[in-house]
Amino acid sequence: MALGYFALVLHAHLPFVRHPESDYVLEEEWLFEAITETYIPLLHVFEGLKRDGIDFKITMSMTPPLVSMLRDPLLQDRYDAHLSLLQELAEKEISHNEHHGHIKYLAEHYTKEFSAIRQTWERYDRDLVSAFKQFLDTNNLEIITCGATHGYLPLMKMYPQAVWAQIKVACEHYEETFGRPPQGIWLPECAYYEGVERMLADAGLRYFLMDGHGLLYARPRPRFGSYAPIFTETGVAAFGRDHESSQQVWSSMVGYPGDPVYREFYKDLGWEAEYEYIKPYIMPNGQRKNTGIKYHKITSRDGGLSEKALYDPYWAREKAAEHAENFMFNREQQIGHLAGIMQRPPIVVSPYDAELFGHWWYEGPWFIDYLFRKSWYDQGTYEMTHLADYLRGNPTQQVCKPSQSSWGYKGFHEYWLNETNAWIYPHLHKAAERMIELSYREAADELEERALNQAAREVLLAQSSDWAFIMRTGTMVPYAVRRTRSHLLRFNKIYEDVKSGKVDSGWLEKVGIIDNIFPNINYRVYRPL
């Protein structure tokens, strides 16, 4: 019998970025990069484990915006074109570097990789959501939901209906997608406030994820710290993030991804190649951008970007295997130690952004592959589990009230509410107020019903925590500002049109084509609870 459990949890999320009104928008490539570097590589890992008879267990959120984009025909077509360009560039690089053995070897590596990505993309008929669903159906993968548009719930708690809409719309969307209700939810940014669990229970959810200190400061103090879930008074369980295992992976300073053998993220062919040569593969306006083809390894921290040595995927893969073994050893020590103190099997929950594996840390999917294989064959201390399985097998836990928290900087709300982004909240609050007001109306006709449903979409899209996050990080800020403003302006126009009884049907149709998330939304979800 294993002494405890280890649960790897991945949070697969991207904001809803889709621009049919424009031929090219750089931000759409966030999705394309994640498909190429994270989602399809993860599918390859899962397929390989299944093929080799390894009964792996992993929990993964797939947020409604991500699912909507992965299933969108326009974005699928654009990804197709994006991948074709990438394949063309990699093949060109082979002949272009005929006399540079090492770079030619790397170009061949990328050509092979992109070809495998293409085969998988076509084998699943461009539907990656169904690809992940097959592992949900075999109970290897537990897919959980999130807020409808990743809204930061503690900063909208003064409008419970707005919080309820984020939760309820997400649960309905999950059921439409996967044919069953979700059991768990990744609270957006792991941000919890006291009372939200009541709504989670009403939506039929069984558990949620939060940061470790949300559990450690619960009342009464949980007897087992963050090494067992707690039940809230509503019966919904809370799992806390384990700090020790998390830091080993996500920290670029002390974690594995900073190893000098691994691929350097910030040195990309799009910025390094001769301009005329790379021009067909960068932005249509001639600005350079990342292509995803990178030839250098991290090498050292102190040297500048110009002093990087060439990358070698062979040695990087060896290093990923070594790090997976180290991670497994540390979990064995940790869980063995905890089991002795607790006198019951501990669970170590390690949640990460899915895009860390592959996109930011190129070798991340290899690491996950080796970790599952080694955990299956080389140790008996812990059992890999996903959170739904764990709760089924461990239905009795201590009842506590968790503490307000998030997994952001300093553990509370200031990353999403500070001098860079505070200006958005009065507008978001006003929009929530007005949406609640509109929810009382009975639509006069089919056009007004469409307008009210579109108003609900616009509020949800404006509330996405991604925009406040981007404003704080300082990258792509104009885009985040533009998105926040445009959704609020669209909402306010609909509000005024509905109130005056003059809905602009031509304009509404255009907006409906652009912001087409949640086709089955019902604006009445904002009615008082």
mmCIF file of N, CA, C and O in Angstrom, residues 86 108 125-126 149 202 220 237 277 327 406 413 426 431 483 513 527:
data_model
loop_
_atom_site.group_PDB
_atom_site.id
_atom_site.type_symbol
_atom_site.label_atom_id
_atom_site.label_comp_id
_atom_site.label_asym_id
_atom_site.label_seq_id
_atom_site.Cartn_x
_atom_site.Cartn_y
_atom_site.Cartn_z
ATOM 1 N N LEU A 86 5.118 27.766 -40.276
ATOM 2 C CA LEU A 86 6.156 27.292 -39.355
ATOM 3 C C LEU A 86 6.894 26.104 -39.989
ATOM 4 O O LEU A 86 8.135 26.029 -39.945
ATOM 5 N N GLU A 108 16.286 20.296 -38.335
ATOM 6 C CA GLU A 108 15.689 18.969 -38.607
ATOM 7 C C GLU A 108 14.824 18.515 -37.429
ATOM 8 O O GLU A 108 13.751 17.932 -37.622
ATOM 9 N N ASP A 125 -9.004 15.611 -36.392
ATOM 10 C CA ASP A 125 -9.888 16.442 -37.192
ATOM 11 C C ASP A 125 -9.964 17.863 -36.627
ATOM 12 O O ASP A 125 -11.035 18.464 -36.558
ATOM 13 N N ARG A 126 -8.828 18.354 -36.146
ATOM 14 C CA ARG A 126 -8.665 19.728 -35.620
ATOM 15 C C ARG A 126 -9.430 19.964 -34.313
ATOM 16 O O ARG A 126 -9.513 21.096 -33.860
ATOM 17 N N THR A 149 -15.167 33.507 -17.717
ATOM 18 C CA THR A 149 -14.107 34.206 -18.461
ATOM 19 C C THR A 149 -12.920 34.511 -17.549
ATOM 20 O O THR A 149 -12.185 35.460 -17.767
ATOM 21 N N ASP A 202 -24.153 25.344 -4.757
ATOM 22 C CA ASP A 202 -25.417 25.492 -5.488
ATOM 23 C C ASP A 202 -25.268 25.119 -6.960
ATOM 24 O O ASP A 202 -26.219 24.679 -7.603
ATOM 25 N N PRO A 220 -11.231 26.338 12.153
ATOM 26 C CA PRO A 220 -10.009 26.201 12.957
ATOM 27 C C PRO A 220 -8.832 25.782 12.071
ATOM 28 O O PRO A 220 -9.051 25.347 10.946
ATOM 29 N N ALA A 237 -15.248 20.621 -0.996
ATOM 30 C CA ALA A 237 -13.877 20.440 -0.502
ATOM 31 C C ALA A 237 -12.941 21.489 -1.098
ATOM 32 O O ALA A 237 -13.141 21.947 -2.225
ATOM 33 N N TYR A 277 15.184 37.729 -45.248
ATOM 34 C CA TYR A 277 14.969 36.269 -45.216
ATOM 35 C C TYR A 277 13.754 35.917 -44.343
ATOM 36 O O TYR A 277 12.908 35.098 -44.712
ATOM 37 N N PHE A 327 12.572 14.997 -8.747
ATOM 38 C CA PHE A 327 11.248 15.407 -8.265
ATOM 39 C C PHE A 327 10.552 14.224 -7.588
ATOM 40 O O PHE A 327 9.959 14.361 -6.512
ATOM 41 N N SER A 406 -5.087 34.292 -2.695
ATOM 42 C CA SER A 406 -4.935 34.015 -4.133
ATOM 43 C C SER A 406 -3.528 33.462 -4.318
ATOM 44 O O SER A 406 -2.736 33.463 -3.387
ATOM 45 N N HIS A 413 -4.862 40.129 -3.205
ATOM 46 C CA HIS A 413 -5.503 40.620 -4.421
ATOM 47 C C HIS A 413 -4.731 41.732 -5.125
ATOM 48 O O HIS A 413 -5.188 42.232 -6.148
ATOM 49 N N PRO A 426 -14.301 50.630 -11.247
ATOM 50 C CA PRO A 426 -15.574 51.376 -11.206
ATOM 51 C C PRO A 426 -16.440 51.092 -12.437
ATOM 52 O O PRO A 426 -17.661 50.957 -12.337
ATOM 53 N N ALA A 431 -21.055 48.210 -14.846
ATOM 54 C CA ALA A 431 -21.593 47.283 -15.851
ATOM 55 C C ALA A 431 -22.323 46.119 -15.175
ATOM 56 O O ALA A 431 -23.403 45.714 -15.622
ATOM 57 N N ARG A 483 -9.161 45.950 -25.086
ATOM 58 C CA ARG A 483 -10.179 44.917 -24.898
ATOM 59 C C ARG A 483 -11.150 45.292 -23.777
ATOM 60 O O ARG A 483 -12.369 45.143 -23.913
ATOM 61 N N ILE A 513 -20.993 38.426 -34.091
ATOM 62 C CA ILE A 513 -20.037 37.611 -34.867
ATOM 63 C C ILE A 513 -18.643 37.690 -34.231
ATOM 64 O O ILE A 513 -17.903 36.707 -34.174
ATOM 65 N N ARG A 527 -30.148 37.317 -12.659
ATOM 66 C CA ARG A 527 -31.233 37.655 -11.731
ATOM 67 C C ARG A 527 -30.795 37.360 -10.304
ATOM 68 O O ARG A 527 -30.073 36.382 -10.063
#
